[in-house]
GROMACS .gro file of C-alpha atoms in nm:
model
  513
    1SER     CA    1   3.582   0.039   2.150
    2TYR     CA    2   3.731  -0.171   2.460
    3ASP     CA    3   3.817  -0.513   2.639
    4ALA     CA    4   3.568  -0.623   2.882
    5ALA     CA    5   3.474  -1.018   2.873
    6GLY     CA    6   3.560  -0.975   2.500
    7ARG     CA    7   3.640  -0.713   2.268
    8HIS     CA    8   3.382  -0.383   2.237
    9ASP     CA    9   3.300  -0.174   1.970
   10MET     CA   10   3.018   0.087   2.037
   11ARG     CA   11   2.884   0.357   1.816
   12ALA     CA   12   2.595   0.590   1.894
   13GLY     CA   13   2.416   0.858   1.705
   14GLY     CA   14   2.110   1.059   1.650
   15GLU     CA   15   1.932   1.216   1.398
   16PHE     CA   16   1.648   1.520   1.326
   17LEU     CA   17   1.436   1.545   1.044
   18ARG     CA   18   1.148   1.812   0.929
   19ARG     CA   19   0.972   1.756   0.658
   20HIS     CA   20   0.757   2.035   0.479
   21GLN     CA   21   0.528   1.912   0.193
   22ILE     CA   22   0.295   2.124  -0.008
   23GLN     CA   23   0.043   1.920  -0.163
   24ALA     CA   24  -0.177   2.000  -0.444
   25ASN     CA   25  -0.446   1.772  -0.334
   26CYS     CA   26  -0.755   1.779  -0.588
   27ARG     CA   27  -1.023   1.570  -0.359
   28GLN     CA   28  -1.245   1.558  -0.572
   29CYS     CA   29  -1.246   1.891  -0.713
   30MET     CA   30  -1.376   1.761  -1.052
   31GLY     CA   31  -1.682   1.568  -0.935
   32ALA     CA   32  -1.720   1.157  -0.854
   33VAL     CA   33  -2.003   0.975  -0.924
   34PRO     CA   34  -1.954   0.600  -0.814
   35ALA     CA   35  -2.214   0.419  -1.048
   36ASN     CA   36  -2.165   0.094  -0.800
   37GLN     CA   37  -2.537   0.064  -0.666
   38ARG     CA   38  -2.761  -0.256  -0.788
   39GLY     CA   39  -2.858  -0.312  -1.094
   40PRO     CA   40  -2.781  -0.428  -1.479
   41ARG     CA   41  -2.536  -0.241  -1.670
   42PRO     CA   42  -2.497  -0.038  -1.985
   43GLY     CA   43  -2.422  -0.266  -2.291
   44LEU     CA   44  -2.459  -0.617  -2.118
   45PRO     CA   45  -2.736  -0.859  -2.125
   46GLY     CA   46  -3.058  -0.769  -1.926
   47SER     CA   47  -2.879  -0.399  -1.908
   48LEU     CA   48  -3.092  -0.081  -1.833
   49VAL     CA   49  -2.989  -0.010  -2.227
   50SER     CA   50  -2.861  -0.181  -2.489
   51THR     CA   51  -2.642   0.080  -2.612
   52PRO     CA   52  -2.225  -0.047  -2.617
   53LEU     CA   53  -2.026   0.172  -2.340
   54PRO     CA   54  -1.778   0.263  -2.608
   55THR     CA   55  -2.127   0.439  -2.743
   56LEU     CA   56  -2.220   0.605  -2.390
   57PHE     CA   57  -1.848   0.717  -2.377
   58PRO     CA   58  -1.706   0.765  -2.742
   59HIS     CA   59  -1.369   0.959  -2.590
   60ALA     CA   60  -1.242   0.841  -2.264
   61PHE     CA   61  -1.083   1.106  -2.163
   62ASN     CA   62  -1.360   1.406  -2.269
   63ALA     CA   63  -1.669   1.370  -2.005
   64ASP     CA   64  -1.807   1.631  -2.229
   65THR     CA   65  -1.881   1.357  -2.473
   66TRP     CA   66  -2.059   1.091  -2.189
   67ASN     CA   67  -2.413   0.991  -2.217
   68LEU     CA   68  -2.442   1.008  -1.842
   69ALA     CA   69  -2.797   0.981  -1.818
   70ALA     CA   70  -2.792   0.643  -1.904
   71ILE     CA   71  -2.636   0.520  -1.596
   72SER     CA   72  -2.870   0.743  -1.336
   73PRO     CA   73  -2.948   0.467  -1.231
   74LEU     CA   74  -2.652   0.301  -1.078
   75LEU     CA   75  -2.568   0.627  -0.890
   76CYS     CA   76  -2.604   0.662  -0.521
   77THR     CA   77  -2.443   1.000  -0.462
   78TYR     CA   78  -2.275   1.280  -0.688
   79SER     CA   79  -1.977   1.427  -0.443
   80ILE     CA   80  -1.730   1.791  -0.482
   81GLY     CA   81  -1.521   1.923  -0.335
   82LEU     CA   82  -1.445   2.312  -0.271
   83GLY     CA   83  -1.188   2.529  -0.099
   84ASP     CA   84  -0.816   2.535  -0.135
   85PHE     CA   85  -0.660   2.242  -0.246
   86ASP     CA   86  -0.286   2.363  -0.159
   87VAL     CA   87  -0.184   2.159   0.179
   88HIS     CA   88   0.099   2.310   0.364
   89MET     CA   89   0.238   1.992   0.609
   90VAL     CA   90   0.490   2.044   0.862
   91SER     CA   91   0.617   1.733   1.090
   92GLN     CA   92   0.930   1.656   1.263
   93LYS     CA   93   1.107   1.333   1.347
   94ALA     CA   94   1.416   1.265   1.620
   95GLY     CA   95   1.564   0.952   1.658
   96LEU     CA   96   1.861   0.809   1.932
   97TRP     CA   97   2.069   0.509   1.866
   98ALA     CA   98   2.363   0.290   2.033
   99GLN     CA   99   2.485  -0.031   1.933
  100ASP     CA  100   2.754  -0.269   2.117
  101ASP     CA  101   2.961  -0.496   1.868
  102TRP     CA  102   3.039  -0.744   2.166
  103GLN     CA  103   3.286  -1.036   2.016
  104ILE     CA  104   3.280  -1.235   2.263
  105THR     CA  105   3.532  -1.544   2.154
  106ASN     CA  106   3.675  -1.524   1.787
  107ASN     CA  107   3.405  -1.761   1.662
  108LEU     CA  108   3.087  -1.560   1.857
  109THR     CA  109   2.989  -1.227   1.791
  110LEU     CA  110   2.665  -1.068   1.991
  111ASN     CA  111   2.490  -0.713   1.820
  112LEU     CA  112   2.323  -0.526   2.095
  113GLY     CA  113   2.103  -0.243   1.980
  114LEU     CA  114   1.881   0.012   2.110
  115ARG     CA  115   1.666   0.305   1.945
  116TRP     CA  116   1.423   0.543   2.025
  117ASP     CA  117   1.235   0.736   1.795
  118GLY     CA  118   1.008   1.031   1.862
  119ALA     CA  119   0.695   1.206   1.605
  120PHE     CA  120   0.595   1.527   1.614
  121ASN     CA  121   0.250   1.629   1.439
  122ALA     CA  122   0.280   1.340   1.240
  123PHE     CA  123  -0.062   1.312   1.261
  124ALA     CA  124  -0.183   1.699   1.183
  125ASN     CA  125  -0.212   1.674   1.562
  126ASP     CA  126  -0.334   2.033   1.603
  127ILE     CA  127  -0.581   2.058   1.302
  128ALA     CA  128  -0.967   2.033   1.502
  129LEU     CA  129  -1.257   1.919   1.276
  130PRO     CA  130  -1.535   1.889   1.554
  131PRO     CA  131  -1.724   1.682   1.613
  132PHE     CA  132  -1.448   1.385   1.530
  133GLN     CA  133  -1.109   1.521   1.517
  134GLU     CA  134  -0.964   1.694   1.815
  135ALA     CA  135  -0.679   1.959   1.814
  136GLY     CA  136  -0.391   1.904   2.076
  137ARG     CA  137  -0.352   1.554   2.031
  138PRO     CA  138  -0.012   1.405   2.177
  139ASN     CA  139   0.266   1.342   2.013
  140GLU     CA  140   0.436   0.988   1.989
  141ILE     CA  141   0.746   1.000   2.158
  142ASP     CA  142   0.785   0.645   2.369
  143ASN     CA  143   0.897   0.394   2.052
  144ILE     CA  144   1.164   0.207   2.213
  145GLN     CA  145   1.313  -0.051   1.987
  146PRO     CA  146   1.547  -0.308   2.133
  147ARG     CA  147   1.748  -0.556   1.904
  148ILE     CA  148   1.967  -0.820   1.941
  149GLY     CA  149   2.158  -1.036   1.659
  150PHE     CA  150   2.481  -1.327   1.668
  151ALA     CA  151   2.723  -1.456   1.434
  152TRP     CA  152   2.860  -1.796   1.525
  153LYS     CA  153   3.129  -1.903   1.326
  154LEU     CA  154   3.142  -2.283   1.338
  155GLY     CA  155   3.495  -2.340   1.146
  156GLU     CA  156   3.612  -2.142   0.860
  157ARG     CA  157   3.331  -2.259   0.611
  158THR     CA  158   3.040  -2.212   0.802
  159VAL     CA  159   2.853  -1.881   0.997
  160VAL     CA  160   2.512  -1.946   1.177
  161ARG     CA  161   2.351  -1.581   1.258
  162GLY     CA  162   1.999  -1.510   1.358
  163GLY     CA  163   1.852  -1.199   1.536
  164THR     CA  164   1.524  -1.023   1.645
  165GLY     CA  165   1.399  -0.663   1.763
  166LEU     CA  166   1.187  -0.427   1.711
  167TYR     CA  167   1.104  -0.167   1.467
  168TYR     CA  168   0.884   0.132   1.413
  169GLY     CA  169   0.796   0.256   1.086
  170ASP     CA  170   0.722   0.627   0.982
  171ALA     CA  171   0.395   0.820   0.915
  172LEU     CA  172   0.289   0.821   0.555
  173GLY     CA  173   0.223   1.110   0.386
  174ALA     CA  174  -0.178   1.035   0.420
  175ASP     CA  175  -0.167   1.020   0.770
  176GLN     CA  176  -0.091   1.383   0.784
  177SER     CA  177  -0.253   1.538   0.446
  178PHE     CA  178  -0.612   1.425   0.460
  179ALA     CA  179  -0.631   1.550   0.808
  180THR     CA  180  -0.491   1.886   0.726
  181GLY     CA  181  -0.659   1.920   0.414
  182ASN     CA  182  -0.983   1.853   0.598
  183ALA     CA  183  -0.952   2.192   0.759
  184GLN     CA  184  -0.967   2.382   0.395
  185ILE     CA  185  -1.158   2.140   0.208
  186VAL     CA  186  -1.534   2.059   0.219
  187VAL     CA  187  -1.682   1.780   0.022
  188ILE     CA  188  -2.071   1.813  -0.060
  189GLN     CA  189  -2.277   1.487  -0.127
  190TYR     CA  190  -2.569   1.543  -0.324
  191ALA     CA  191  -2.800   1.206  -0.265
  192ASN     CA  192  -2.944   1.081  -0.601
  193ASP     CA  193  -3.320   1.183  -0.593
  194GLY     CA  194  -3.432   0.971  -0.905
  195ARG     CA  195  -3.429   1.208  -1.130
  196PRO     CA  196  -3.333   1.045  -1.518
  197ASP     CA  197  -3.062   1.283  -1.567
  198PHE     CA  198  -2.935   1.299  -1.223
  199ALA     CA  199  -2.566   1.140  -1.324
  200ALA     CA  200  -2.548   1.478  -1.598
  201ASN     CA  201  -2.706   1.710  -1.382
  202PRO     CA  202  -2.665   1.611  -0.998
  203THR     CA  203  -2.757   1.973  -0.857
  204ASN     CA  204  -3.083   2.001  -1.033
  205GLY     CA  205  -2.955   2.296  -1.216
  206GLN     CA  206  -2.829   2.474  -0.914
  207PRO     CA  207  -2.502   2.659  -0.893
  208LEU     CA  208  -2.224   2.526  -0.692
  209PRO     CA  209  -2.183   2.707  -0.366
  210THR     CA  210  -1.825   2.902  -0.283
  211TYR     CA  211  -1.656   2.720  -0.015
  212ASP     CA  212  -1.751   2.959   0.238
  213GLN     CA  213  -2.125   2.948   0.135
  214ALA     CA  214  -2.110   2.534   0.165
  215LEU     CA  215  -1.991   2.628   0.545
  216ARG     CA  216  -2.291   2.832   0.640
  217ARG     CA  217  -2.562   2.593   0.418
  218PHE     CA  218  -2.434   2.237   0.566
  219CYS     CA  219  -2.728   2.078   0.766
  220TYR     CA  220  -2.509   2.034   1.083
  221ALA     CA  221  -2.446   2.427   1.067
  222ASN     CA  222  -2.780   2.568   1.007
  223GLY     CA  223  -3.002   2.324   1.195
  224ASN     CA  224  -3.152   2.152   0.898
  225LEU     CA  225  -3.297   2.425   0.707
  226PRO     CA  226  -3.498   2.346   0.387
  227GLY     CA  227  -3.209   2.249   0.099
  228CYS     CA  228  -2.916   2.198   0.352
  229LEU     CA  229  -2.627   2.014   0.269
  230ILE     CA  230  -2.497   1.716   0.340
  231ARG     CA  231  -2.067   1.710   0.409
  232ASP     CA  232  -1.857   1.404   0.342
  233LEU     CA  233  -1.578   1.389   0.491
  234GLN     CA  234  -1.267   1.203   0.391
  235GLU     CA  235  -0.985   1.049   0.650
  236PHE     CA  236  -0.986   1.239   0.934
  237VAL     CA  237  -0.730   1.076   1.215
  238GLY     CA  238  -0.908   0.862   1.447
  239PRO     CA  239  -0.882   0.897   1.838
  240PHE     CA  240  -0.513   0.879   1.937
  241GLU     CA  241  -0.574   0.486   2.073
  242PHE     CA  242  -0.632   0.419   1.725
  243VAL     CA  243  -0.348   0.577   1.568
  244ASN     CA  244   0.012   0.488   1.613
  245LEU     CA  245   0.309   0.439   1.433
  246PRO     CA  246   0.355   0.105   1.266
  247ARG     CA  247   0.590  -0.126   1.410
  248THR     CA  248   0.693  -0.517   1.348
  249PHE     CA  249   0.826  -0.726   1.552
  250GLN     CA  250   1.089  -0.902   1.339
  251ALA     CA  251   1.327  -1.252   1.408
  252SER     CA  252   1.547  -1.457   1.173
  253ILE     CA  253   1.770  -1.796   1.208
  254GLY     CA  254   1.990  -1.942   0.916
  255PHE     CA  255   2.368  -2.034   0.816
  256GLN     CA  256   2.604  -1.921   0.504
  257ARG     CA  257   2.840  -2.205   0.403
  258GLN     CA  258   3.116  -2.154   0.140
  259VAL     CA  259   3.185  -2.400  -0.118
  260GLY     CA  260   3.515  -2.397  -0.279
  261ASP     CA  261   3.710  -2.038  -0.319
  262THR     CA  262   3.443  -1.832  -0.491
  263MET     CA  263   3.103  -2.003  -0.446
  264SER     CA  264   2.879  -1.979  -0.102
  265PHE     CA  265   2.483  -2.121   0.017
  266GLU     CA  266   2.291  -1.977   0.280
  267ALA     CA  267   1.932  -2.075   0.395
  268ASP     CA  268   1.707  -1.800   0.665
  269TYR     CA  269   1.420  -1.840   0.808
  270VAL     CA  270   1.270  -1.516   0.851
  271TYR     CA  271   0.922  -1.416   1.052
  272SER     CA  272   0.792  -1.028   1.075
  273LYS     CA  273   0.438  -0.960   1.290
  274GLY     CA  274   0.312  -0.626   1.233
  275ARG     CA  275   0.124  -0.394   1.457
  276ASP     CA  276  -0.063  -0.077   1.417
  277GLU     CA  277  -0.048  -0.060   1.055
  278LYS     CA  278  -0.209   0.238   0.838
  279ASP     CA  279  -0.566   0.183   0.714
  280VAL     CA  280  -0.866   0.318   0.620
  281VAL     CA  281  -1.202   0.267   0.786
  282GLU     CA  282  -1.420   0.365   0.478
  283ASN     CA  283  -1.784   0.476   0.660
  284ILE     CA  284  -1.760   0.551   1.009
  285ASN     CA  285  -2.125   0.714   0.975
  286LEU     CA  286  -2.324   0.372   0.989
  287SER     CA  287  -2.508   0.190   1.270
  288TYR     CA  288  -2.547  -0.230   1.333
  289ASN     CA  289  -2.765  -0.449   1.354
  290ALA     CA  290  -2.651  -0.728   1.681
  291ALA     CA  291  -2.872  -0.971   1.498
  292THR     CA  292  -2.774  -0.989   1.139
  293GLY     CA  293  -2.427  -0.849   1.231
  294ALA     CA  294  -2.441  -0.628   0.920
  295ASN     CA  295  -2.453  -0.223   0.916
  296ASN     CA  296  -2.812  -0.036   0.876
  297PRO     CA  297  -2.839   0.089   0.502
  298SER     CA  298  -2.643   0.464   0.484
  299SER     CA  299  -2.928   0.586   0.299
  300ASN     CA  300  -3.076   0.624   0.628
  301ARG     CA  301  -3.010   0.995   0.774
  302ALA     CA  302  -3.229   0.883   1.073
  303LEU     CA  303  -3.032   0.579   1.180
  304ARG     CA  304  -2.679   0.735   1.100
  305PRO     CA  305  -2.435   0.804   1.462
  306TYR     CA  306  -2.417   1.158   1.273
  307PRO     CA  307  -2.735   1.218   1.033
  308ASP     CA  308  -2.618   1.564   0.951
  309TRP     CA  309  -2.316   1.414   0.759
  310GLY     CA  310  -2.264   1.184   0.438
  311VAL     CA  311  -1.978   0.919   0.476
  312VAL     CA  312  -1.718   1.001   0.619
  313SER     CA  313  -1.405   0.775   0.642
  314MET     CA  314  -1.154   0.736   0.932
  315ASN     CA  315  -0.770   0.696   0.936
  316THR     CA  316  -0.647   0.400   1.194
  317HIS     CA  317  -0.350   0.202   1.243
  318LEU     CA  318  -0.484  -0.114   1.355
  319ALA     CA  319  -0.439  -0.331   1.063
  320ARG     CA  320  -0.215  -0.606   1.160
  321SER     CA  321  -0.005  -0.897   0.964
  322ALA     CA  322   0.212  -1.228   1.004
  323TYR     CA  323   0.503  -1.285   0.748
  324HIS     CA  324   0.676  -1.639   0.707
  325ALA     CA  325   0.937  -1.731   0.482
  326LEU     CA  326   1.228  -1.971   0.374
  327GLN     CA  327   1.508  -1.755   0.211
  328THR     CA  328   1.767  -1.941   0.045
  329GLY     CA  329   2.059  -1.862  -0.218
  330PHE     CA  330   2.343  -1.918  -0.376
  331GLN     CA  331   2.604  -1.666  -0.526
  332LYS     CA  332   2.918  -1.753  -0.736
  333ARG     CA  333   3.141  -1.423  -0.702
  334PHE     CA  334   3.325  -1.318  -1.002
  335ALA     CA  335   3.628  -1.521  -1.141
  336ASN     CA  336   3.738  -1.714  -1.427
  337ARG     CA  337   3.517  -1.412  -1.608
  338TRP     CA  338   3.196  -1.476  -1.548
  339GLN     CA  339   2.949  -1.474  -1.200
  340GLY     CA  340   2.634  -1.589  -1.090
  341SER     CA  341   2.360  -1.606  -0.826
  342ALA     CA  342   2.031  -1.791  -0.762
  343THR     CA  343   1.749  -1.693  -0.501
  344TYR     CA  344   1.450  -1.885  -0.422
  345THR     CA  345   1.169  -1.773  -0.166
  346ILE     CA  346   0.884  -1.986  -0.044
  347SER     CA  347   0.636  -1.753   0.202
  348GLY     CA  348   0.358  -1.681   0.336
  349LEU     CA  349   0.157  -1.336   0.428
  350TRP     CA  350  -0.166  -1.293   0.628
  351ASN     CA  351  -0.322  -0.974   0.765
  352ALA     CA  352  -0.627  -0.814   0.863
  353ASP     CA  353  -0.813  -0.504   0.818
  354THR     CA  354  -0.951  -0.272   1.094
  355PRO     CA  355  -1.250  -0.442   1.196
  356PRO     CA  356  -1.572  -0.181   1.143
  357PHE     CA  357  -1.664   0.148   1.374
  358SER     CA  358  -1.967   0.313   1.445
  359GLY     CA  359  -1.897   0.674   1.529
  360LEU     CA  360  -1.538   0.661   1.697
  361GLU     CA  361  -1.577   0.313   1.864
  362PRO     CA  362  -1.567   0.005   1.732
  363VAL     CA  363  -1.864  -0.226   1.717
  364PRO     CA  364  -1.908  -0.396   2.024
  365PHE     CA  365  -2.038  -0.727   1.862
  366ALA     CA  366  -1.958  -0.957   1.567
  367THR     CA  367  -2.010  -0.829   1.194
  368VAL     CA  368  -2.021  -1.002   0.885
  369PRO     CA  369  -1.669  -1.088   0.743
  370ASP     CA  370  -1.681  -0.871   0.456
  371LEU     CA  371  -1.726  -0.563   0.659
  372GLY     CA  372  -1.376  -0.602   0.804
  373GLY     CA  373  -1.109  -0.727   1.091
  374GLU     CA  374  -1.108  -1.072   0.889
  375TRP     CA  375  -0.790  -1.270   0.911
  376GLY     CA  376  -0.668  -1.414   0.621
  377LEU     CA  377  -0.402  -1.436   0.343
  378SER     CA  378  -0.343  -1.079   0.240
  379SER     CA  379  -0.391  -0.979  -0.112
  380ASP     CA  380  -0.006  -0.950  -0.081
  381ASP     CA  381   0.109  -1.317  -0.062
  382GLN     CA  382   0.285  -1.462  -0.279
  383ARG     CA  383   0.395  -1.834  -0.232
  384HIS     CA  384   0.706  -1.876  -0.481
  385ARG     CA  385   0.962  -1.656  -0.591
  386ALA     CA  386   1.274  -1.739  -0.796
  387VAL     CA  387   1.551  -1.536  -0.958
  388PHE     CA  388   1.860  -1.645  -1.146
  389SER     CA  389   2.104  -1.418  -1.302
  390GLY     CA  390   2.466  -1.417  -1.424
  391ILE     CA  391   2.727  -1.217  -1.580
  392TRP     CA  392   2.990  -1.334  -1.824
  393GLU     CA  393   3.300  -1.118  -1.906
  394VAL     CA  394   3.359  -1.286  -2.328
  395GLY     CA  395   3.629  -1.103  -2.370
  396ARG     CA  396   3.773  -0.749  -2.583
  397GLY     CA  397   3.537  -0.540  -2.405
  398PHE     CA  398   3.238  -0.717  -2.458
  399GLN     CA  399   3.024  -0.841  -2.196
  400VAL     CA  400   2.671  -1.056  -2.191
  401SER     CA  401   2.406  -1.078  -1.873
  402ALA     CA  402   2.101  -1.236  -1.776
  403LEU     CA  403   1.820  -1.257  -1.548
  404GLN     CA  404   1.561  -1.498  -1.516
  405PHE     CA  405   1.255  -1.433  -1.289
  406PHE     CA  406   0.939  -1.647  -1.202
  407ALA     CA  407   0.680  -1.626  -0.916
  408ALA     CA  408   0.357  -1.786  -0.825
  409GLY     CA  409   0.071  -1.550  -0.876
  410LEU     CA  410  -0.034  -1.292  -0.633
  411ARG     CA  411  -0.361  -1.358  -0.436
  412LEU     CA  412  -0.664  -1.122  -0.561
  413SER     CA  413  -0.913  -0.950  -0.405
  414SER     CA  414  -1.239  -1.037  -0.617
  415SER     CA  415  -1.557  -0.846  -0.532
  416TRP     CA  416  -1.939  -0.859  -0.690
  417GLY     CA  417  -1.917  -0.452  -0.808
  418SER     CA  418  -2.189  -0.365  -0.616
  419ASP     CA  419  -2.274  -0.175  -0.288
  420LEU     CA  420  -2.512  -0.422  -0.206
  421ARG     CA  421  -2.491  -0.340   0.204
  422GLN     CA  422  -2.549  -0.022   0.134
  423THR     CA  423  -2.278   0.116   0.302
  424GLY     CA  424  -2.133   0.392   0.109
  425ALA     CA  425  -1.818   0.274   0.085
  426ALA     CA  426  -1.629   0.125  -0.236
  427ASN     CA  427  -1.481  -0.148  -0.056
  428SER     CA  428  -1.732  -0.373   0.090
  429GLN     CA  429  -1.862  -0.543  -0.222
  430ARG     CA  430  -1.813  -0.861  -0.149
  431LEU     CA  431  -2.187  -0.931  -0.070
  432ARG     CA  432  -2.366  -1.137  -0.410
  433PRO     CA  433  -2.746  -1.068  -0.458
  434ASP     CA  434  -2.771  -1.410  -0.378
  435GLY     CA  435  -2.642  -1.351   0.013
  436SER     CA  436  -2.348  -1.543  -0.062
  437ILE     CA  437  -1.989  -1.408   0.059
  438ILE     CA  438  -1.736  -1.401  -0.188
  439PRO     CA  439  -1.421  -1.538  -0.013
  440ARG     CA  440  -1.147  -1.289   0.093
  441ASN     CA  441  -0.797  -1.251  -0.169
  442SER     CA  442  -0.985  -1.616  -0.311
  443LEU     CA  443  -0.822  -1.553  -0.633
  444LEU     CA  444  -0.458  -1.597  -0.775
  445ALA     CA  445  -0.323  -1.428  -1.063
  446PRO     CA  446  -0.092  -1.617  -1.331
  447SER     CA  447   0.236  -1.723  -1.240
  448GLN     CA  448   0.503  -1.457  -1.387
  449ASN     CA  449   0.794  -1.589  -1.576
  450ARG     CA  450   1.064  -1.298  -1.771
  451THR     CA  451   1.337  -1.316  -1.863
  452ASP     CA  452   1.619  -1.014  -1.967
  453LEU     CA  453   1.921  -0.952  -2.131
  454ARG     CA  454   2.182  -0.726  -2.163
  455VAL     CA  455   2.469  -0.660  -2.378
  456GLN     CA  456   2.732  -0.447  -2.319
  457GLN     CA  457   3.042  -0.316  -2.517
  458ARG     CA  458   3.358  -0.118  -2.400
  459ILE     CA  459   3.552   0.079  -2.673
  460ARG     CA  460   3.860   0.249  -2.522
  461LEU     CA  461   3.937   0.564  -2.712
  462GLY     CA  462   4.299   0.654  -2.544
  463GLY     CA  463   4.422   0.794  -2.250
  464ARG     CA  464   4.127   0.731  -1.950
  465PHE     CA  465   3.874   0.758  -2.217
  466SER     CA  466   3.653   0.467  -2.305
  467ILE     CA  467   3.262   0.442  -2.440
  468ASP     CA  468   3.003   0.157  -2.331
  469GLY     CA  469   2.712   0.082  -2.601
  470ILE     CA  470   2.475  -0.085  -2.419
  471ALA     CA  471   2.138  -0.277  -2.536
  472GLU     CA  472   1.867  -0.408  -2.290
  473VAL     CA  473   1.569  -0.608  -2.418
  474PHE     CA  474   1.324  -0.670  -2.140
  475ASN     CA  475   1.077  -1.001  -2.123
  476MET     CA  476   1.295  -1.110  -2.439
  477PHE     CA  477   1.049  -1.389  -2.530
  478ASN     CA  478   0.741  -1.169  -2.473
  479VAL     CA  479   0.588  -1.387  -2.196
  480HIS     CA  480   0.266  -1.213  -2.182
  481ASN     CA  481   0.216  -1.191  -1.764
  482TYR     CA  482  -0.117  -1.062  -1.746
  483GLY     CA  483  -0.342  -0.991  -1.453
  484ILE     CA  484  -0.721  -1.117  -1.464
  485GLY     CA  485  -1.007  -0.935  -1.410
  486THR     CA  486  -1.145  -0.937  -1.062
  487VAL     CA  487  -1.559  -0.782  -0.983
  488GLU     CA  488  -1.781  -1.084  -1.066
  489SER     CA  489  -2.058  -0.882  -1.211
  490ASN     CA  490  -1.799  -0.752  -1.509
  491LEU     CA  491  -1.902  -1.047  -1.727
  492LEU     CA  492  -1.691  -0.932  -2.001
  493GLN     CA  493  -1.367  -0.930  -1.797
  494TYR     CA  494  -1.406  -1.142  -1.473
  495LEU     CA  495  -1.143  -1.376  -1.460
  496GLN     CA  496  -1.022  -1.272  -1.837
  497PRO     CA  497  -0.682  -1.150  -1.878
  498ILE     CA  498  -0.595  -0.785  -1.910
  499SER     CA  499  -0.275  -0.585  -1.846
  500ALA     CA  500  -0.058  -0.796  -2.034
  501GLN     CA  501   0.324  -0.722  -1.993
  502THR     CA  502   0.490  -0.706  -2.343
  503ARG     CA  503   0.844  -0.705  -2.467
  504THR     CA  504   1.071  -0.361  -2.410
  505ALA     CA  505   1.394  -0.279  -2.511
  506GLN     CA  506   1.623  -0.011  -2.472
  507ILE     CA  507   1.976   0.130  -2.641
  508GLY     CA  508   2.241   0.387  -2.417
  509PHE     CA  509   2.587   0.460  -2.414
  510ARG     CA  510   2.835   0.560  -2.112
  511LEU     CA  511   3.122   0.785  -2.150
  512GLN     CA  512   3.396   0.743  -1.916
  513PHE     CA  513   3.687   0.940  -1.855
   0.00000   0.00000   0.00000
């Protein structure tokens, strides 16, 4: 601390984090059959079979009881993983920071800050998987983050405050785990050859190879010998220019006003702009038609950038977002045996995922919007949110508290439910059979309404001992806050209530001494 044109209180520090994670990564180790090809669904009008689904799949958690042959026409591929599923990941992070709280006058304080972060092996930098991922990729050590804030006191009861700055996030476990596991796990893709029993017998009676046998039998490894195997690849780390730690530019401005001796209210405008956010390109092994802006079918091996590979997904950090909000609140601190608070937020969240890639480069021309890169309201957008809470100290150790939660429905991403574009991916299913495209995040879930209640009784046992009996009820009025079905081709569930919340309760005790 020192004086120079006002009072300065400076702080500086650093940190070093080392993470060693051991992950049991069961990557398709039991096999996967996505039933997302075009065609009528079992058990529905115009279906391939009239048998209801519960008859086809009588025991949901026992696959040996399933009639898989009935869904064979809806399958494009069968994929199964082989290898060592225990994945070891080691990464480090270092940080340095400094902050100066500069009180220029009795009414004005500035907060000046600077932080540096370095990430080492955050993206499995030393793992190679030709031709997609090279070893020796550089670490990210240039993340400089300036920040500034202020507090300006207007009289004795009002303060205006705000700030802005740059913030970097951490790499996620998935940024490293898939890229590391790709070196010790292989996923074999078997294409549907039209056999009626394909779903139940995808290898046509042939035993699965071992991991070492698969490495020798992949088409890219043995020159496309007859019977060679196609390999799928999950979330390898994209080229360095497309993968950086996520960052946000944040800014806020607002005020707080004291009312009486125990109450205050506040309002703040908050803005955040996100860049380099984590995303996954579901299949880079596609070529595209400049005239239509759509992909060529994944089933046509000759048109794939890598004909000897199957579905290849790539981890990128190219998603972006923007958030605007007005956050308001009222607080009454504990006095006269009660306290209360109320908050209300009106906000909007927009984002865009990664535009399509063909091989290791973005598609150089405009593509149809459902294939990626479209800017619009996020599926996490929630326009209104209000929370009311309070505590009442009744007396004789008895206390009552409650919380009331209201919120507008979240936006939902809807789909047709079939891979009509034949991308081989799971998320590009907004194309309808009539050629129209389902608008992005166009559905709204029902609004949310929940009341929680807690009662507590304290009984003194003598001396420094006491015991609290506690009873809590969540969603006391049993309001069915439910989601809705979002797959248009699922006629039984589309727009129908699903996943309803119900009333729950718990009791407990706490001993103090």
